[in-house]
PDB file of C-alpha atoms and ligand atoms in Angstrom:
ATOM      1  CA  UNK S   3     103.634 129.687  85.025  1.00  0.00           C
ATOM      2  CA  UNK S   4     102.593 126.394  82.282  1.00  0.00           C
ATOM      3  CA  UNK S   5     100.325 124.644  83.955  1.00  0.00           C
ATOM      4  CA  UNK S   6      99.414 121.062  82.002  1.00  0.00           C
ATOM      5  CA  UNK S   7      96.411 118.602  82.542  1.00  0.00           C
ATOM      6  CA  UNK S   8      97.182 114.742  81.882  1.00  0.00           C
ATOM      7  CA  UNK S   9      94.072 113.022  82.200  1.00  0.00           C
ATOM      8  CA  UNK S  10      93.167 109.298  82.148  1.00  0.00           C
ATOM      9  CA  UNK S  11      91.482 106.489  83.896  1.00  0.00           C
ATOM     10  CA  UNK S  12      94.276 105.289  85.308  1.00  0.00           C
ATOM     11  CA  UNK S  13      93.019 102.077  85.880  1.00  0.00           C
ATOM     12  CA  UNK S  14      95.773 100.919  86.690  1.00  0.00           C
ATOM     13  CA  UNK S  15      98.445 103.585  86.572  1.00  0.00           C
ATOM     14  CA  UNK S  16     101.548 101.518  84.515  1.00  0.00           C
ATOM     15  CA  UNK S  17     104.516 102.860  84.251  1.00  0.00           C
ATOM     16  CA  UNK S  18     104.111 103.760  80.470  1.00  0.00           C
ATOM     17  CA  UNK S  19     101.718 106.397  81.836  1.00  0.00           C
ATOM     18  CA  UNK S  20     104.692 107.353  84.826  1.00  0.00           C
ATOM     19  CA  UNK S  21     107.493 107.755  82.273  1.00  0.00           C
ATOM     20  CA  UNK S  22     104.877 110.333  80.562  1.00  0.00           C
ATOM     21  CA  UNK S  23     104.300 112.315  83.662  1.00  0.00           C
ATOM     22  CA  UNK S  24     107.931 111.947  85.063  1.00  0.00           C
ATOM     23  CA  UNK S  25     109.103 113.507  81.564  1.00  0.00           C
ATOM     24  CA  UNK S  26     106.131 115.981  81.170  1.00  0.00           C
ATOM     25  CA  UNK S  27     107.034 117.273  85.064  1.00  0.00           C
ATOM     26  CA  UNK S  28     110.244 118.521  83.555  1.00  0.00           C
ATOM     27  CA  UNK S  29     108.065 120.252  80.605  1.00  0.00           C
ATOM     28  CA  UNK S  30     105.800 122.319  82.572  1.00  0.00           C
ATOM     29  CA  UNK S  31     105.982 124.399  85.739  1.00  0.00           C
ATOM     30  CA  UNK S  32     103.167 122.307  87.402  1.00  0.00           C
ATOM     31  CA  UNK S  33     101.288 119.146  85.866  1.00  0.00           C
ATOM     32  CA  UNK S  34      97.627 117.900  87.471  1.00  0.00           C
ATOM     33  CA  UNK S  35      96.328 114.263  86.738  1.00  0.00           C
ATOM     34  CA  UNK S  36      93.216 113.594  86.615  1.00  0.00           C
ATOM     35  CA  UNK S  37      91.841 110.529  87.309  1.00  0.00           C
ATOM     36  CA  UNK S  38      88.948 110.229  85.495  1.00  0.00           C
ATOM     37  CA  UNK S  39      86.078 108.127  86.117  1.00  0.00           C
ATOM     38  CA  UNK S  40      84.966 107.898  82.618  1.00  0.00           C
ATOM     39  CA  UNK S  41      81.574 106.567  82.368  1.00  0.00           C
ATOM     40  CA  UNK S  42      82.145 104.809  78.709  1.00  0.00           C
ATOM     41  CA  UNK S  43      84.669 102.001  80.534  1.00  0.00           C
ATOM     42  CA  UNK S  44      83.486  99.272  83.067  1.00  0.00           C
ATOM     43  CA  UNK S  45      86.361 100.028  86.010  1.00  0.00           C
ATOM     44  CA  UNK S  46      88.378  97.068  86.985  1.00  0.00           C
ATOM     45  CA  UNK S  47      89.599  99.329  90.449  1.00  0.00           C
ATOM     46  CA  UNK S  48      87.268 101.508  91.961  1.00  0.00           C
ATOM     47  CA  UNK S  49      87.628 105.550  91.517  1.00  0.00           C
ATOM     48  CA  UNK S  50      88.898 106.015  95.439  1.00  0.00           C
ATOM     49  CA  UNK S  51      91.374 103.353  95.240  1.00  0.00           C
ATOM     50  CA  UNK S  52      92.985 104.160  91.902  1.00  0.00           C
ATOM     51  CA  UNK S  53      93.327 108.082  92.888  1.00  0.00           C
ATOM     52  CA  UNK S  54      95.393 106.474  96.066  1.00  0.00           C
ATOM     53  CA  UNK S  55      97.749 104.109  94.046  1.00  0.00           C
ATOM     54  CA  UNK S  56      98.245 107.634  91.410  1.00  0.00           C
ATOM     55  CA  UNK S  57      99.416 109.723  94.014  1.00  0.00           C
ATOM     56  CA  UNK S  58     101.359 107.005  95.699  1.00  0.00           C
ATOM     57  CA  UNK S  59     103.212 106.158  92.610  1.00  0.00           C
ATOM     58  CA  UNK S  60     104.064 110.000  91.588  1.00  0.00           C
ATOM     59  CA  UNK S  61     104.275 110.950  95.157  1.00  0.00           C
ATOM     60  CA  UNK S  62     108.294 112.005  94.300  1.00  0.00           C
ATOM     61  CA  UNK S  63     107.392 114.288  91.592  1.00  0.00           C
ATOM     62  CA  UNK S  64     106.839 117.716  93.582  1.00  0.00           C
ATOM     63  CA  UNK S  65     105.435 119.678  91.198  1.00  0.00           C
ATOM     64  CA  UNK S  66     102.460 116.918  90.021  1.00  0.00           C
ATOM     65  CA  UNK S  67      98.833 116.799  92.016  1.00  0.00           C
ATOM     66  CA  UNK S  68      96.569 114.702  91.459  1.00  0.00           C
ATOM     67  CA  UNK S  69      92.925 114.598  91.774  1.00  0.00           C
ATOM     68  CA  UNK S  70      89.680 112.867  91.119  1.00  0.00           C
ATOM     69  CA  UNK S  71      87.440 114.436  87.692  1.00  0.00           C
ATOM     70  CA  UNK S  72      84.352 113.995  86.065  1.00  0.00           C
ATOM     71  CA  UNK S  73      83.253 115.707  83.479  1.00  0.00           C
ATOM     72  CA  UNK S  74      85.171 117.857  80.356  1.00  0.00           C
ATOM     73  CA  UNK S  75      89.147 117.890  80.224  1.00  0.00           C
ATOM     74  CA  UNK S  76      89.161 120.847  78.844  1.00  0.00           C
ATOM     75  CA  UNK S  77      86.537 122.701  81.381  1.00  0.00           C
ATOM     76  CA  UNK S  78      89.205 121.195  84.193  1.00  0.00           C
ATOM     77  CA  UNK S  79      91.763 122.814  82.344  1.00  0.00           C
ATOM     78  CA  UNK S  80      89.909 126.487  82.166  1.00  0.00           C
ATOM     79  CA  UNK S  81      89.306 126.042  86.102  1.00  0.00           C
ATOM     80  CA  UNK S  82      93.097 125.440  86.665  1.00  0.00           C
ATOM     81  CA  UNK S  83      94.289 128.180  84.093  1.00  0.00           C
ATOM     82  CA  UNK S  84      96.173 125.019  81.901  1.00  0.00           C
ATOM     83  CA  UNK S  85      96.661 125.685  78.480  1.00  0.00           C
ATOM     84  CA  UNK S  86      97.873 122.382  77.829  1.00  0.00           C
ATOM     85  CA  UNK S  87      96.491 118.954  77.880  1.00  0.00           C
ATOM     86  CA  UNK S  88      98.890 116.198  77.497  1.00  0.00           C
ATOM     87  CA  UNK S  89      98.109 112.678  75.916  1.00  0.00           C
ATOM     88  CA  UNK S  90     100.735 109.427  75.720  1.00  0.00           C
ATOM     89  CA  UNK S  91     100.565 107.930  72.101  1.00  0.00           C
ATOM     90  CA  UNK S  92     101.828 104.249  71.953  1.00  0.00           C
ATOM     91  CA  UNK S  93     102.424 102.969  68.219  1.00  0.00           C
ATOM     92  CA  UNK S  94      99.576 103.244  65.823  1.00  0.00           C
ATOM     93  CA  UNK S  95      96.952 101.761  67.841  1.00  0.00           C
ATOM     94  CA  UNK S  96      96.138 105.284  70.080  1.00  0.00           C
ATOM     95  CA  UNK S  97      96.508 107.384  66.896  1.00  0.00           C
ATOM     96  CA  UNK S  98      92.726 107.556  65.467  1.00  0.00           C
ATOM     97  CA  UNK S  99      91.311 108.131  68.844  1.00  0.00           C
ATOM     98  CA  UNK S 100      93.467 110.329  70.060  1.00  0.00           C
ATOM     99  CA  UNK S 101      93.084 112.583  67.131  1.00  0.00           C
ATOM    100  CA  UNK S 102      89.839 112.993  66.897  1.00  0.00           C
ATOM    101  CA  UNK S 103      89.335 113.910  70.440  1.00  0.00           C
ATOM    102  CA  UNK S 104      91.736 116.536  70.204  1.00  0.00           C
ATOM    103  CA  UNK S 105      89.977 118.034  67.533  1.00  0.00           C
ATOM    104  CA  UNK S 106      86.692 118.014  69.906  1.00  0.00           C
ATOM    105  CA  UNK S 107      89.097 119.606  72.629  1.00  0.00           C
ATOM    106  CA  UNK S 108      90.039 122.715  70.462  1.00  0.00           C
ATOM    107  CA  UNK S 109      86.651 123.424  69.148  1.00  0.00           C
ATOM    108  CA  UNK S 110      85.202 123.036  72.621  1.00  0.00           C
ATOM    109  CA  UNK S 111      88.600 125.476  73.682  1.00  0.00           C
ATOM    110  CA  UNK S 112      90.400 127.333  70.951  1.00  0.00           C
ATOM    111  CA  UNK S 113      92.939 127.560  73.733  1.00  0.00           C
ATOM    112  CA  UNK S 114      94.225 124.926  75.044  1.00  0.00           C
ATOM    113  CA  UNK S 115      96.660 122.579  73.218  1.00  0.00           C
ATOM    114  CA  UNK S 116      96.614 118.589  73.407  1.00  0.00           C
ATOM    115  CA  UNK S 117     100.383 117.880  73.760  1.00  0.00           C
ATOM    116  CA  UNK S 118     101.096 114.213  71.866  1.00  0.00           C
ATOM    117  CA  UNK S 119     103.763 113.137  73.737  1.00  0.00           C
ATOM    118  CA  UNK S 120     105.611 109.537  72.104  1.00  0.00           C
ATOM    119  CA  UNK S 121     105.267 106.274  74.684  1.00  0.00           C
ATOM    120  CA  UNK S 122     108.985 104.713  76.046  1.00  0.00           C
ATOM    121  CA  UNK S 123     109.822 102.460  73.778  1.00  0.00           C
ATOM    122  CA  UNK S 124     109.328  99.307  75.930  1.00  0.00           C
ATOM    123  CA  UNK S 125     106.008 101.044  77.213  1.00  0.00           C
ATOM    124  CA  UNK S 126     104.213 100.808  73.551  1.00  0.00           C
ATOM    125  CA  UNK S 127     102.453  97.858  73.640  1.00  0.00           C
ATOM    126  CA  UNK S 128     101.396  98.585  77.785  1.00  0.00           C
ATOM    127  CA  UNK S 129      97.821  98.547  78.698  1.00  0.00           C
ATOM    128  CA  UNK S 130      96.064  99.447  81.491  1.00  0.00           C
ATOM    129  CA  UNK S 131      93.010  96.790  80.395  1.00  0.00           C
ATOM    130  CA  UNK S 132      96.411  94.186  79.037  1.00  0.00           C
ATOM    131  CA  UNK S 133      97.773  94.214  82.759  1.00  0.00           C
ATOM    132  CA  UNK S 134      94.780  93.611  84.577  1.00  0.00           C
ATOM    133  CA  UNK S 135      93.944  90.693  82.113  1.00  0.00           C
ATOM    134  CA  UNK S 136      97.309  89.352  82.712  1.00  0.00           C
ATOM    135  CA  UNK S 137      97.083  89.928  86.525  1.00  0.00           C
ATOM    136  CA  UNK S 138      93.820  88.443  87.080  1.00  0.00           C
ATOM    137  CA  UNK S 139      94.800  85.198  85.124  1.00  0.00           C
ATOM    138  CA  UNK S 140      97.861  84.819  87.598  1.00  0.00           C
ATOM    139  CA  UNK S 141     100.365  86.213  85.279  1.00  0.00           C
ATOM    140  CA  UNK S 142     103.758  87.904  86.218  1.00  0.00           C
ATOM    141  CA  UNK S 143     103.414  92.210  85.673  1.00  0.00           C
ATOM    142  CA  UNK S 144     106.437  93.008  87.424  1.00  0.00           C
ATOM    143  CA  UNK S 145     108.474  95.651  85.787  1.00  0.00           C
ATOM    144  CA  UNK S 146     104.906  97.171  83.936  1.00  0.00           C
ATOM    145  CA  UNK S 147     103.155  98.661  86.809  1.00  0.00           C
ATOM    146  CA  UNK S 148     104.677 100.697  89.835  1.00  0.00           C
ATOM    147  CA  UNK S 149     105.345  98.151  93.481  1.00  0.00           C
ATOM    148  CA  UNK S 150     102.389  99.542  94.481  1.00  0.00           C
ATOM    149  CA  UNK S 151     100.173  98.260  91.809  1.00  0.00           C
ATOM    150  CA  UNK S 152     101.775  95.087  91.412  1.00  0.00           C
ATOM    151  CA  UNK S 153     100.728  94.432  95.136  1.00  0.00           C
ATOM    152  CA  UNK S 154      97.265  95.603  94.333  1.00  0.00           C
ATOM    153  CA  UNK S 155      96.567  93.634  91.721  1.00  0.00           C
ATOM    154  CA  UNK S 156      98.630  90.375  93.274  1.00  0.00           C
ATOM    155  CA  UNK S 157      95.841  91.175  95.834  1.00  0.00           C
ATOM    156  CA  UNK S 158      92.878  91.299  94.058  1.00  0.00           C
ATOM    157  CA  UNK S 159      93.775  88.168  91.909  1.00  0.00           C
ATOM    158  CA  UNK S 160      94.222  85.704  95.426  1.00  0.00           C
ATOM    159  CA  UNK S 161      90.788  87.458  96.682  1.00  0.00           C
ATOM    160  CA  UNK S 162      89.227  85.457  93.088  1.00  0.00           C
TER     161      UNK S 162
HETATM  162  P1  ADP F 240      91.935 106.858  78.802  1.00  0.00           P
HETATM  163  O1  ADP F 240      90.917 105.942  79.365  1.00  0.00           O
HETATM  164  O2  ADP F 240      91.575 108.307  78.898  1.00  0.00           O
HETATM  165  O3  ADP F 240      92.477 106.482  77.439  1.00  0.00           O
HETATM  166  P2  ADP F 240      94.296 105.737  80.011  1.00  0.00           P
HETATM  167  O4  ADP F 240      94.478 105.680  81.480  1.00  0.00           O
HETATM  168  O5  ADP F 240      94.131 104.450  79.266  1.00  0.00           O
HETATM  169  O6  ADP F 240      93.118 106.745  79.817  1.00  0.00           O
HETATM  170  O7  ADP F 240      95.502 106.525  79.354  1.00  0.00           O
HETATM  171  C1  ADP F 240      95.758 107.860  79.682  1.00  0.00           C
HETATM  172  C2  ADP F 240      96.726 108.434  78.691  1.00  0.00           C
HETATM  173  O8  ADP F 240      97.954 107.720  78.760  1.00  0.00           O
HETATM  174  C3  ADP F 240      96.267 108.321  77.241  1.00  0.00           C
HETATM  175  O9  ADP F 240      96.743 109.437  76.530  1.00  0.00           O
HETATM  176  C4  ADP F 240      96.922 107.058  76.749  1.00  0.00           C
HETATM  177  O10 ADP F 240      97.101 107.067  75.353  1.00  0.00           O
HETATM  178  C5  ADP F 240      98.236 107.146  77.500  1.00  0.00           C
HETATM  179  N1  ADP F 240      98.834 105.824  77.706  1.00  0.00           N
HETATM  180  C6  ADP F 240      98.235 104.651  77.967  1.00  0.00           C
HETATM  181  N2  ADP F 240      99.128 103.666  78.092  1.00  0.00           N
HETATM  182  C7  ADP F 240     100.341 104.222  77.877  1.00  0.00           C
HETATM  183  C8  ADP F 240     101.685 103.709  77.815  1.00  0.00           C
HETATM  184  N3  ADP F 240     101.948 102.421  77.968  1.00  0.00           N
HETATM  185  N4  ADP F 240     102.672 104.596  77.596  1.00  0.00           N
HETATM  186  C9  ADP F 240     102.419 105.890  77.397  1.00  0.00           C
HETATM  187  N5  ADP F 240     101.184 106.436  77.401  1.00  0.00           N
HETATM  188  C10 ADP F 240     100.156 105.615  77.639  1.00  0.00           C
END
C-alpha cells in the first residue's frame, strides 16, 4: 500500500492544486492533504474554514482524506507510514523553494521522497495569494478555483 502526503496551505484550494491531487489519486493507493496552518503566511481564510472547502472540493476522490496539520511534513508522513510527499511545481517561479525544502525533508527523513509533480498547463501562473487579490478587488475567478470557493470568496468580498 503507497501512501502519499500533499501538503499546503490551501488558502484557497484552486484548481491547479485539484488537478495535482486528482492526478496524484491515480498514483498512489491512498493520498492525505494536509492543510497546513503554516505560521510564516498571514491566512486570508481561517484554518476551520479552508479544511471544509478542501474536503468539499475533493470530496469525489475516494481514496484522498484530508486533515488539519501543524508541525513537520515529514513527521506527518512517519505517523501515516507515507513514503512520499508530493509538491505541484508551476514554471520557474516554485523551483528554488521547492528545492531546497526537499533537501531539508530528506535529511530530516532519508526515507521519504518529495514527488515534483509539473502544474496543468493553464494552472502555471495560479495562485492561491493571486486569486484572493483578484477576488477581493471584485474581479472575475471563475474557472480558477472550485464552485465552492468561488462562492466563498464572492462572499467575503460583498462582506468588505
Ligand atoms: P504552500 O504554502 O505550502 O506553498 P500552497 O497551498 O501555496 O502551499 O501550495 C501547495 C502545493 O501546491 C505546493 O507544492 C505548490 O507549489 C503547489 N501549487 C500551488 N499552486 C499550484 C498550481 N496552480 N498548480 C499546481 N500546483 C500548485
Amino acid at each position: 500500500m503507497t501512501t502519499a502526503v500533499y501538503p499546503g496551505s490551501f488558502d484557497p484550494i484552486t484548481l491547479g492544486h485539484v488537478d495535482i491531487i486528482t492526478r496524484a489519486s491515480q498514483m498512489f493507493d491512498s493520498v492525505l492533504m494536509a492543510v497546513v496552518k503554516n505560521p510564516g503566511k498571514q491566512a486570508n481564510i481561517p484554518l476551520d474554514e479552508r479544511l471544509i472547502l478542501v474536503k468539499d472540493s475533493i470530496k469525489h476522490l475516494s481514496n484522498v482524506e484530508v486533515q488539519a496539520f501543524e508541525g513537520l511534513t515529514v513527521d506527518l508522513a512517519k505517523a501515516h507510514n507515507a513514503k512520499v510527499i508530493i509538491r505541484g511545481l508551476r514554471a520557474v517561479s516554485d523551483f528554488e523553494y521547492e528545492f531546497a525544502m526537499s533537501q531539508m525533508n530528506k535529511r530530516l527523513c532519508p526515507g521519504v521522497e518529495t514527488i515534483f509533480m509539473m502544474a496543468g498547463l493553464e494552472y502555471q501562473f495560479l495562485s492561491s495569494s493571486m486569486t484572493n487579490e483578484v477576488a477581493r478587488l471584485g474581479g472575475d475567478i471563475q474557472g480558477l478555483v472550485p464552485d465552492n470557493v468561488l462562492a466563498y470568496l464572492s462572499k467575503q468580498a460583498d462582506a468588505q
